[in-house]
JSON list of C-alpha atoms in Angstrom, two decimals:
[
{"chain": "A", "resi": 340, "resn": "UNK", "atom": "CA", "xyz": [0.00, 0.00, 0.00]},
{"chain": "A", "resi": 341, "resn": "UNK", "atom": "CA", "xyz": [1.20, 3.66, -0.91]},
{"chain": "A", "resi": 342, "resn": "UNK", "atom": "CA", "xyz": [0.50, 5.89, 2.02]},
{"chain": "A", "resi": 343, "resn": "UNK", "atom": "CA", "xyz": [-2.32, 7.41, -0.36]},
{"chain": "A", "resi": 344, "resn": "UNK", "atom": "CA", "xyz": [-3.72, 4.53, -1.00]},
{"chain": "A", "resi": 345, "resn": "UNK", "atom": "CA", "xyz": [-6.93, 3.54, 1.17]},
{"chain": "A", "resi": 346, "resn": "UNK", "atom": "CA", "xyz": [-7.10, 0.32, 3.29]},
{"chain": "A", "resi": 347, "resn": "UNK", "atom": "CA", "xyz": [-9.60, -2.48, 2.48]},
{"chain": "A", "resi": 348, "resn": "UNK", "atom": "CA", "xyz": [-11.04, -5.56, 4.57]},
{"chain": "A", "resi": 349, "resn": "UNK", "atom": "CA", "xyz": [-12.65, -8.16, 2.93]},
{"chain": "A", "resi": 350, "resn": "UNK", "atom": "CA", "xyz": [-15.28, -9.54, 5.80]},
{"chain": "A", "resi": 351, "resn": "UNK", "atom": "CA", "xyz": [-16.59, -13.00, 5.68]},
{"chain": "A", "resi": 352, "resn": "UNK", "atom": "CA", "xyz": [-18.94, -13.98, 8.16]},
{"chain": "A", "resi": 353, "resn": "UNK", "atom": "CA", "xyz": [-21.35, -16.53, 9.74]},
{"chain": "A", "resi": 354, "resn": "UNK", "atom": "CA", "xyz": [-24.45, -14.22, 11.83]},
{"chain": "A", "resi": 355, "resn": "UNK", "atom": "CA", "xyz": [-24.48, -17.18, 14.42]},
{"chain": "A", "resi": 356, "resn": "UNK", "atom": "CA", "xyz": [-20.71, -16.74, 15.07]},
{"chain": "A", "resi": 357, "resn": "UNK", "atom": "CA", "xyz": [-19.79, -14.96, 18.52]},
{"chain": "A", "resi": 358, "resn": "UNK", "atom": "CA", "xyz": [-16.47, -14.51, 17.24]},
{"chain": "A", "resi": 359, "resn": "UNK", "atom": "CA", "xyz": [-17.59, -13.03, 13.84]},
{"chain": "A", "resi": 360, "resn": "UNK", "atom": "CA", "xyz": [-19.34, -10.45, 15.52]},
{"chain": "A", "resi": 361, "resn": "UNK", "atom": "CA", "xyz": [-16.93, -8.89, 17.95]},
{"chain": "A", "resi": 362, "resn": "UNK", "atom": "CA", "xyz": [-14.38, -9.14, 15.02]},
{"chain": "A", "resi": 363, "resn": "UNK", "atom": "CA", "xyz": [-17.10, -6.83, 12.72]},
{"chain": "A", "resi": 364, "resn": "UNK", "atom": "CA", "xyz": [-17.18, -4.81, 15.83]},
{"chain": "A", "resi": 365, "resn": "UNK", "atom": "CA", "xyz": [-14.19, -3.99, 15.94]},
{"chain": "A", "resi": 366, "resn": "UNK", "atom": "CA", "xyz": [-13.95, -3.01, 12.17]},
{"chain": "A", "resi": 367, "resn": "UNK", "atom": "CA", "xyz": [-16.64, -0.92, 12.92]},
{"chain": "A", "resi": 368, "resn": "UNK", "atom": "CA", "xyz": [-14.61, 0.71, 15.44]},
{"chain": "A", "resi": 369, "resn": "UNK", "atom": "CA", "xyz": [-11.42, 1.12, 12.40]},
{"chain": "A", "resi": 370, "resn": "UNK", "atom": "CA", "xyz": [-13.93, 2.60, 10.17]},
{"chain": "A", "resi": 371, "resn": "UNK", "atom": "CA", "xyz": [-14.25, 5.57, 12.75]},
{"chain": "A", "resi": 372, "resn": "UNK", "atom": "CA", "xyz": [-10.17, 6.16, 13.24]},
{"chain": "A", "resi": 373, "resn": "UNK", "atom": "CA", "xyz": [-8.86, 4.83, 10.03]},
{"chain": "A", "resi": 374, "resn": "UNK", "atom": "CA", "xyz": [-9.87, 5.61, 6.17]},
{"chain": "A", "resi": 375, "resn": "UNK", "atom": "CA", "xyz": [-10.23, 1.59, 5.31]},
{"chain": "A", "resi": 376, "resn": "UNK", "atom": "CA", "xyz": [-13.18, 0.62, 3.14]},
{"chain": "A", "resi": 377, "resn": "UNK", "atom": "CA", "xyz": [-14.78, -2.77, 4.10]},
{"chain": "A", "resi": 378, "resn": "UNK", "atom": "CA", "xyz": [-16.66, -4.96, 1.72]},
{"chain": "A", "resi": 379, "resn": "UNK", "atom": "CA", "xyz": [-19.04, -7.86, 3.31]},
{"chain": "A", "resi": 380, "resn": "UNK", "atom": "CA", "xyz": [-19.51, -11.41, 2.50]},
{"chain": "A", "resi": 381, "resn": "UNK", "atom": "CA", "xyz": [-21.23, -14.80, 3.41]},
{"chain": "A", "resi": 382, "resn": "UNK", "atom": "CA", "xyz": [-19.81, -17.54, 4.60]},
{"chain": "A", "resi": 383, "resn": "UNK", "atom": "CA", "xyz": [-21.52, -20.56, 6.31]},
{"chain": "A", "resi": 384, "resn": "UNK", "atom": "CA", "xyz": [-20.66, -22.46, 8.92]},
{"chain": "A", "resi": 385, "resn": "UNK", "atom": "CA", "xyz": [-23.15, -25.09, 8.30]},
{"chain": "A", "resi": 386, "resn": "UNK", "atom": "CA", "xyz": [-21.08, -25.54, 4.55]},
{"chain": "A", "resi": 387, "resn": "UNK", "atom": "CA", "xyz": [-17.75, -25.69, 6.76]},
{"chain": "A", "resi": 388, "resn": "UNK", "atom": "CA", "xyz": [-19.05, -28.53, 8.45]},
{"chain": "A", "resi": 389, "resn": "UNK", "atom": "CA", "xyz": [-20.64, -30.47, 5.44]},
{"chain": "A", "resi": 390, "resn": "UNK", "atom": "CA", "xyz": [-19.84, -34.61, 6.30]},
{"chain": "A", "resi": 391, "resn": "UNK", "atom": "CA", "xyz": [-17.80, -33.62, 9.29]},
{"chain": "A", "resi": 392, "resn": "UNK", "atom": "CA", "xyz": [-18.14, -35.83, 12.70]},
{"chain": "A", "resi": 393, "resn": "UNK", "atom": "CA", "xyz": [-19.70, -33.60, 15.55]},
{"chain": "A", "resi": 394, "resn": "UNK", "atom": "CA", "xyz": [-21.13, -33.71, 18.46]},
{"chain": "A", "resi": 395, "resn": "UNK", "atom": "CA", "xyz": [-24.85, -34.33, 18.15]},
{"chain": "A", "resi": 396, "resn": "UNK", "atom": "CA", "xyz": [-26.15, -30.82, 19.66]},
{"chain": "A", "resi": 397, "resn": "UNK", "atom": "CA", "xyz": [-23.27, -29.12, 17.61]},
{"chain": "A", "resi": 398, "resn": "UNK", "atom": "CA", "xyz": [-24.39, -31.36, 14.42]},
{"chain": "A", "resi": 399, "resn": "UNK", "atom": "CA", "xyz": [-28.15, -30.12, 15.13]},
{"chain": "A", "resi": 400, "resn": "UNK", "atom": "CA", "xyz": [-26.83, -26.24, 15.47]},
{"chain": "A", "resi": 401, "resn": "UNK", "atom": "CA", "xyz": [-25.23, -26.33, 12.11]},
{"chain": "A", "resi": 402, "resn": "UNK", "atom": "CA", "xyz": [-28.05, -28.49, 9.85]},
{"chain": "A", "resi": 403, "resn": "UNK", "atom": "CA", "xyz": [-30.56, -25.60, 11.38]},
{"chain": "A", "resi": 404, "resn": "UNK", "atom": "CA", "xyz": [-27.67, -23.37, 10.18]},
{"chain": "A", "resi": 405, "resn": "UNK", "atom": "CA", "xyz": [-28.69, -22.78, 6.85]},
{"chain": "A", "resi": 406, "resn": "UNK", "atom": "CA", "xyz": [-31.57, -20.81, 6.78]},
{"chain": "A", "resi": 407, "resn": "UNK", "atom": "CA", "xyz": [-30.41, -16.94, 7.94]},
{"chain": "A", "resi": 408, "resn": "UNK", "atom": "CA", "xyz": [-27.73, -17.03, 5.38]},
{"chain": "A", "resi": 409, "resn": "UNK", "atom": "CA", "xyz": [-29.70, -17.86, 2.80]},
{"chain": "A", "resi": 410, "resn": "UNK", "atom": "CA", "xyz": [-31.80, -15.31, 3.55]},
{"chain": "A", "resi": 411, "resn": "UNK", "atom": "CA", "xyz": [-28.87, -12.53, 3.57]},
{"chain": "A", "resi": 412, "resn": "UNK", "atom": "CA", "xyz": [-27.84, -14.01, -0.27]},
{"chain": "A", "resi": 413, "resn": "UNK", "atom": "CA", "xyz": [-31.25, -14.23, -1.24]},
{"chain": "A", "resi": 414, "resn": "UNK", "atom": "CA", "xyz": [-31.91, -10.38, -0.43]},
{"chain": "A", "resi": 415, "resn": "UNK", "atom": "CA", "xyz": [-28.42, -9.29, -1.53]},
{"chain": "A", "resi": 416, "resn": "UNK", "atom": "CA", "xyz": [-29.75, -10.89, -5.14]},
{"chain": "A", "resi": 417, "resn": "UNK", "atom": "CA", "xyz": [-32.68, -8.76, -4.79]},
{"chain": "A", "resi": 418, "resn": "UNK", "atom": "CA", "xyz": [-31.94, -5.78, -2.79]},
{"chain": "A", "resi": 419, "resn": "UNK", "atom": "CA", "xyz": [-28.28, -5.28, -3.67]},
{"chain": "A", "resi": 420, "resn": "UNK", "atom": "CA", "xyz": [-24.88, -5.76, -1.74]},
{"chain": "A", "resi": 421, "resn": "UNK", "atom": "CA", "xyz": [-25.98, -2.94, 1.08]},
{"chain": "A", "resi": 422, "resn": "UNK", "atom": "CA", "xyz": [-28.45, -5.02, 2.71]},
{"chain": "A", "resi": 423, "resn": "UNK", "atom": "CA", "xyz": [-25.40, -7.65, 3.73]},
{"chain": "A", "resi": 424, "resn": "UNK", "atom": "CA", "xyz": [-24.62, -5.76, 6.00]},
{"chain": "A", "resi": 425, "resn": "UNK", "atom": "CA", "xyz": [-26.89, -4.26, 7.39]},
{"chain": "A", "resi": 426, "resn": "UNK", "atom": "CA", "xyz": [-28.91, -7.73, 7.45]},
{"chain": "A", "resi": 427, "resn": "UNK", "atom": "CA", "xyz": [-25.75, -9.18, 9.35]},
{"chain": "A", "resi": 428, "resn": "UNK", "atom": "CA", "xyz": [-25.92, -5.83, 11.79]},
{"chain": "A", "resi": 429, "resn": "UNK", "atom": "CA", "xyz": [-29.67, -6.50, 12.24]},
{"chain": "A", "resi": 430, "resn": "UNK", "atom": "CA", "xyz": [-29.59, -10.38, 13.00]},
{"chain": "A", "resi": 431, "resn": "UNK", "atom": "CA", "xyz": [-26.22, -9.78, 15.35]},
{"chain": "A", "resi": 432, "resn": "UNK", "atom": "CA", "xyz": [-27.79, -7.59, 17.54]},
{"chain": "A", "resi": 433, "resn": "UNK", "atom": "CA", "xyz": [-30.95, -10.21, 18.15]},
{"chain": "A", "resi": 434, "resn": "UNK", "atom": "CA", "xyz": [-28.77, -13.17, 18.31]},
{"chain": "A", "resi": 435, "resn": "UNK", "atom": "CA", "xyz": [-25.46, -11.90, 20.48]},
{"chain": "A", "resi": 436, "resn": "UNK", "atom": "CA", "xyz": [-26.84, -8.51, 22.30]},
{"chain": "A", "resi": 437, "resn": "UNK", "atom": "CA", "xyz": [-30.20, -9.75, 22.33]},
{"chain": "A", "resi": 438, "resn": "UNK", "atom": "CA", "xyz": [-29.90, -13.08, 23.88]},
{"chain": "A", "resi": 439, "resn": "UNK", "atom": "CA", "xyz": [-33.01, -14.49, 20.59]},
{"chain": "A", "resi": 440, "resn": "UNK", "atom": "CA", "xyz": [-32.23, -18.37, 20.27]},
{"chain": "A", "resi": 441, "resn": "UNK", "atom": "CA", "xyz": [-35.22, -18.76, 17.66]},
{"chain": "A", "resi": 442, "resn": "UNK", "atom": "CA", "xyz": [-33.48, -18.57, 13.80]},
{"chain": "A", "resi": 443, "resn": "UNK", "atom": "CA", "xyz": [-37.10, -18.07, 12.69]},
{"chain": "A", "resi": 444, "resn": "UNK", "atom": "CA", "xyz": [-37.45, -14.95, 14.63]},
{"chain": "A", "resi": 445, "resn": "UNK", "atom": "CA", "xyz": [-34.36, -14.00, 14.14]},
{"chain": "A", "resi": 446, "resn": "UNK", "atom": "CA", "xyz": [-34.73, -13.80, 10.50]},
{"chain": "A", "resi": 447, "resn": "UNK", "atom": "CA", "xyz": [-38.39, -12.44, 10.55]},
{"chain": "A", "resi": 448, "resn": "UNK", "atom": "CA", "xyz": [-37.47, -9.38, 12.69]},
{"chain": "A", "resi": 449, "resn": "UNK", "atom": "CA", "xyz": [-34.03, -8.61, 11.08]},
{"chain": "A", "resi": 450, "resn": "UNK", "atom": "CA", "xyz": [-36.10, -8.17, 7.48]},
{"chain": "A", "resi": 451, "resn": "UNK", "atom": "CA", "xyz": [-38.33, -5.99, 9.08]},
{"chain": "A", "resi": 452, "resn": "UNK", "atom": "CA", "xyz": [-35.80, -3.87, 10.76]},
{"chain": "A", "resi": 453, "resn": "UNK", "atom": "CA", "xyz": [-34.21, -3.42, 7.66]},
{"chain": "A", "resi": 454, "resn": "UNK", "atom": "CA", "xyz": [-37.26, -2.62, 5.54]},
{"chain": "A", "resi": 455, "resn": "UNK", "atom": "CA", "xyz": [-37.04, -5.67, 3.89]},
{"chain": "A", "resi": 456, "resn": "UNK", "atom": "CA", "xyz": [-39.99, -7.74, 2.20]},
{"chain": "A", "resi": 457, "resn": "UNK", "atom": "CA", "xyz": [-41.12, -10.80, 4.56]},
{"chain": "A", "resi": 458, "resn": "UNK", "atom": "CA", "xyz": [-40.92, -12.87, 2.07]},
{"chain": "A", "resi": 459, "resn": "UNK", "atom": "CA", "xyz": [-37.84, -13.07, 1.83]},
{"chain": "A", "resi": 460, "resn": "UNK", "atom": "CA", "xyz": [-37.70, -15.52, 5.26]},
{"chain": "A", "resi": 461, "resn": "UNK", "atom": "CA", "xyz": [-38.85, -17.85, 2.61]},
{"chain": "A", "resi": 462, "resn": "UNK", "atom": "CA", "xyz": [-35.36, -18.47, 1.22]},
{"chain": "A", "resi": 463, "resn": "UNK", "atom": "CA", "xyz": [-34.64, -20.08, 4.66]},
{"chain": "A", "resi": 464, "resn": "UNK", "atom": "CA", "xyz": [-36.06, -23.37, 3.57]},
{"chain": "A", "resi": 465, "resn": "UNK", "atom": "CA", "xyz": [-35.23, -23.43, 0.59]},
{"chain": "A", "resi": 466, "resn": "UNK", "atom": "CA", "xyz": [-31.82, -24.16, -1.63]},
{"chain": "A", "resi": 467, "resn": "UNK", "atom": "CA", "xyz": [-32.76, -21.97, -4.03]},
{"chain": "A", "resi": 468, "resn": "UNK", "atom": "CA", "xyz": [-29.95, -19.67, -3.69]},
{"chain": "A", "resi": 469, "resn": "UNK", "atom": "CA", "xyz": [-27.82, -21.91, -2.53]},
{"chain": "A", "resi": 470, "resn": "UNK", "atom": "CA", "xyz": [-25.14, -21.82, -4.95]},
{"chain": "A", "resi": 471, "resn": "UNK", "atom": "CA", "xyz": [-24.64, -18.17, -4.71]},
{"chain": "A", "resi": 472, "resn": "UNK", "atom": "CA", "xyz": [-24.33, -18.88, -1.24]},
{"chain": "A", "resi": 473, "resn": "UNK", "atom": "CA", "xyz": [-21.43, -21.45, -1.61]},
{"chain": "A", "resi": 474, "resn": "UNK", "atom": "CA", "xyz": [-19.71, -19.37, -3.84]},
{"chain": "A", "resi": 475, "resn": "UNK", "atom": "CA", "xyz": [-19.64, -16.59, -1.54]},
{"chain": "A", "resi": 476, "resn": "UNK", "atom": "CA", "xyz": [-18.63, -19.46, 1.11]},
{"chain": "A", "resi": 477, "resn": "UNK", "atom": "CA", "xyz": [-16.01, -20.66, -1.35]},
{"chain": "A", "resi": 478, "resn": "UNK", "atom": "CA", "xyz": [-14.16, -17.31, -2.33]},
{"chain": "A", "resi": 479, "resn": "UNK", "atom": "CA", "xyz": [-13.30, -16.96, 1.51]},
{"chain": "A", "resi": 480, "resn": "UNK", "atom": "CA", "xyz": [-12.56, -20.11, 2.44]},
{"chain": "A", "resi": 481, "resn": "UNK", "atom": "CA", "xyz": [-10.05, -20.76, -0.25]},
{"chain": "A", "resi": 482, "resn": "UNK", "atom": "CA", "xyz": [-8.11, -17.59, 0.69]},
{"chain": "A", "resi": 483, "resn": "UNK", "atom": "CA", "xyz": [-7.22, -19.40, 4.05]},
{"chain": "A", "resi": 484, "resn": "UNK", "atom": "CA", "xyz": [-7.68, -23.33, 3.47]},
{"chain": "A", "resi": 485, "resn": "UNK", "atom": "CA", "xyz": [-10.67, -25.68, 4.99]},
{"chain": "A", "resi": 486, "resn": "UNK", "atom": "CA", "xyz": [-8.97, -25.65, 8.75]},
{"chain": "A", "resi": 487, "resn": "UNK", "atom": "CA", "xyz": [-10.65, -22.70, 9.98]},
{"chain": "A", "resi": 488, "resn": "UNK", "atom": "CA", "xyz": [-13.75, -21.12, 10.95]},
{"chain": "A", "resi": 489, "resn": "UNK", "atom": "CA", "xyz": [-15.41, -17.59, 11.37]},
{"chain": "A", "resi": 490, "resn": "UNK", "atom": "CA", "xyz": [-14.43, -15.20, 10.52]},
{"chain": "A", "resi": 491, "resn": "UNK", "atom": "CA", "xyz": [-12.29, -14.73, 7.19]},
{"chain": "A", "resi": 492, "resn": "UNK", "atom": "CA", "xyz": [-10.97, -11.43, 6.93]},
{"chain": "A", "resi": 493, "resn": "UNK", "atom": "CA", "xyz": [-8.46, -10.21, 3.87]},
{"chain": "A", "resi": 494, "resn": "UNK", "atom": "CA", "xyz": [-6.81, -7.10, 5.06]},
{"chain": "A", "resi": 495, "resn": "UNK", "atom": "CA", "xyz": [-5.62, -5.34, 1.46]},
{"chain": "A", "resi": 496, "resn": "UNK", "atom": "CA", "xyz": [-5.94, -8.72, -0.11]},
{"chain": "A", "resi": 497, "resn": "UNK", "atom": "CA", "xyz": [-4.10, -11.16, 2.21]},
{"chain": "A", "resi": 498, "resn": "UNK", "atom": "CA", "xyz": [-6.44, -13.40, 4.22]},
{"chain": "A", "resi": 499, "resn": "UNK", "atom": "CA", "xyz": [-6.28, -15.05, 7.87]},
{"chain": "A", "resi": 500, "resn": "UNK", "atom": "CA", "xyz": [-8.71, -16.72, 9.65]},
{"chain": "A", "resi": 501, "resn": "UNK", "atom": "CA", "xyz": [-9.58, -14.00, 12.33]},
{"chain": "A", "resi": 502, "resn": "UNK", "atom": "CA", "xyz": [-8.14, -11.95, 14.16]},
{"chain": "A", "resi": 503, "resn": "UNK", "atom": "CA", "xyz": [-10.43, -14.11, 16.99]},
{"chain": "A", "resi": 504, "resn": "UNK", "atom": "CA", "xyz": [-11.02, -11.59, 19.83]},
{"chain": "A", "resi": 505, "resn": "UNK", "atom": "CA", "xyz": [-12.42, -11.56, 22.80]},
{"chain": "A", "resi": 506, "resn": "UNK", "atom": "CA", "xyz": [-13.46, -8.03, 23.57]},
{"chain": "A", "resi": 507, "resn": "UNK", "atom": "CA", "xyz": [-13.86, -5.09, 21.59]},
{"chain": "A", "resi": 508, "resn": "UNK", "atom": "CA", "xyz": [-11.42, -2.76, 21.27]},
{"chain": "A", "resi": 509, "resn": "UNK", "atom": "CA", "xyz": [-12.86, 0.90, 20.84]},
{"chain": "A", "resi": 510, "resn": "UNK", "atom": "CA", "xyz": [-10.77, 3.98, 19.44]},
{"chain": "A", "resi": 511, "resn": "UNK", "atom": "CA", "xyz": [-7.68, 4.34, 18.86]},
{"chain": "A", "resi": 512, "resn": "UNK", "atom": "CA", "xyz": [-6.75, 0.92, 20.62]},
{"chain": "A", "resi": 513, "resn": "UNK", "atom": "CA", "xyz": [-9.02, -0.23, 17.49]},
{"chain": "A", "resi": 514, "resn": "UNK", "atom": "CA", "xyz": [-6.94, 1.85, 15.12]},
{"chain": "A", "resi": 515, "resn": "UNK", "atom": "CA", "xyz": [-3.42, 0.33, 16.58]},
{"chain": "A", "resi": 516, "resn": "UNK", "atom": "CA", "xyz": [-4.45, -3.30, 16.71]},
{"chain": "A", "resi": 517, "resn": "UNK", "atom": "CA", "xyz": [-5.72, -2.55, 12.65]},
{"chain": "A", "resi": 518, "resn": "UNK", "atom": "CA", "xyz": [-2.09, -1.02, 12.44]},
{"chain": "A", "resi": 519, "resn": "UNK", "atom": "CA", "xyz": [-0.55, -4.47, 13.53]},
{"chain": "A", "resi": 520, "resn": "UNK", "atom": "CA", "xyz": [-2.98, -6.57, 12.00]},
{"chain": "A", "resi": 521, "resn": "UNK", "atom": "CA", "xyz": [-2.24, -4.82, 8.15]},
{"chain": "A", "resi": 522, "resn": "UNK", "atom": "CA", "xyz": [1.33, -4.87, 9.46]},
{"chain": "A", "resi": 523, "resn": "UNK", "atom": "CA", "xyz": [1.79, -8.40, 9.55]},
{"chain": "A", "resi": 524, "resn": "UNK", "atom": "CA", "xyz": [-0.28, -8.95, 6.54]},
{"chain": "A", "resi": 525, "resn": "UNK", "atom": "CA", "xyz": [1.97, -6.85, 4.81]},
{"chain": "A", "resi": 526, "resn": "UNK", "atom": "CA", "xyz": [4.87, -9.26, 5.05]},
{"chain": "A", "resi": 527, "resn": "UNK", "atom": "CA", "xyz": [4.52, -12.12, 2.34]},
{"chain": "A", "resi": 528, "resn": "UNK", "atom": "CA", "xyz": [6.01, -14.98, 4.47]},
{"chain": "A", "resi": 529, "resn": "UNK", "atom": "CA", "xyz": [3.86, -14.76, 7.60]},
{"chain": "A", "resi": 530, "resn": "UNK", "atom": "CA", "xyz": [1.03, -17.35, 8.13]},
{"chain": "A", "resi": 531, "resn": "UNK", "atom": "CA", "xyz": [0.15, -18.15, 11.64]},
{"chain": "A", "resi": 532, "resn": "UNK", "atom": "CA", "xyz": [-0.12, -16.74, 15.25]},
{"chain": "A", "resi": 533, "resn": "UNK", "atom": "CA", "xyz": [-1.93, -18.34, 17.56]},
{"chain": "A", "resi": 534, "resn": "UNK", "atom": "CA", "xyz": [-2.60, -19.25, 21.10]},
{"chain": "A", "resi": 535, "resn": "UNK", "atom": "CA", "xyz": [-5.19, -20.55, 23.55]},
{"chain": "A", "resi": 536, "resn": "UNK", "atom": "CA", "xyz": [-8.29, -18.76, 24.28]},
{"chain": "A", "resi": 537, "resn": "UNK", "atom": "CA", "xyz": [-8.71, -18.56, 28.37]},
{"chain": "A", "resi": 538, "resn": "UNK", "atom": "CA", "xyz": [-12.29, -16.37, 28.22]},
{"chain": "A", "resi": 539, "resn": "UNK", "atom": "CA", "xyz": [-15.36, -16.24, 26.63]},
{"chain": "A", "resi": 540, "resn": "UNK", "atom": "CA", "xyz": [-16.58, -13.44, 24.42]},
{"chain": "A", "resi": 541, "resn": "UNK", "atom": "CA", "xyz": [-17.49, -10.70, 25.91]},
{"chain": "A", "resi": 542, "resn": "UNK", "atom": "CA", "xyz": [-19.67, -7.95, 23.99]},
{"chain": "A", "resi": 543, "resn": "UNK", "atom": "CA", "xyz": [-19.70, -4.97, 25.65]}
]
């Protein structure tokens, strides 16, 4: 990057993903202390895990995993790209700040606080746009390989898998960490930095 040259994250995300969501949070934060422009996309957790050995409840979670990203596809095919995220925004908010455990509701109340037609809660059940949605799935997930989860982020057109945070930084702390993060993506040879997570995620 030139220093007139503006930042850009690629965003892939997964609404049911706690992780996901304090990661967008945090871009959020960037977007108010850096001039990066971020671009959103859909990725699925319940394609991730296509013929994988789970745990039964986990296994459950991800086959009723399908239906609020098809939704998000289906109205970015209708409505255009600017209703990912604010779709993602609306059903975020209900499922991680909200505490709502029903996908159905989820969905039905997102559309309508984005001004969205109802009937668009119909592409939940069906596979209609389903191919859209793997290739949406597919252009992240082949930026970092198949061992990874939510989110995908490409920061100026490198992707990792995260970063995975735990709380969201606000500010300038935002701004630093986005420093280090584009730092390190910067450098052609770096792949992986990682360690265990000791706390759950925390979204205040």
């Amino acid at each position: 990057m030139t220093e007139t040259a503006k930042n850009r994250a690629d965003f892939w995300f997964d609404p049911l993903c706690p992780f996901a969501w304090i990661t967008s949070r945090w871009i959020g934060e960037v977007e108010g202390v850096r001039d990066i422009d971020t671009v959103w996309h859909v990725m699925s957790l319940a394609v991730l895990n296509e013929g994988r050995e789970l745990d039964p409840d986990y296994r459950k979670s991800m086959d009723n995993a399908w239906g609020m990203v098809r939704v998000i596809i289906a109205a970015q095919q209708e409505h255009g790209d600017a209703v990912v995220k604010e779709l993602y925004d609306a059903m975020g908010i209900l499922i991680h700040e909200g505490g709502e455990k029903d996908r159905s509701v989820v969905i039905t109340k997102a559309l309508a606080d984005c001004g969205l037609p109802a009937t668009l809660a119909a592409a939940a059940d069906t596979d209609a746009y389903d191919e859209r949605l793997r290739a949406s799935h597919e252009e992240g997930i082949s930026l970092v390989g198949q061992d990874v989860g939510t989110p995908v982020v490409a920061f100026n057109g490198t992707a990792f898998f995260g970063p995975v945070l735990t709380r969201i930084p606000r500010g300038e702390e935002a701004g630093r960490l986005w420093d280090a993060t584009t730092a390190i993506a910067a450098y052609p040879h770096f792949f992986e930095l990682k360690r265990s997570r000791t706390e759950r995620p925390d979204f205040d």
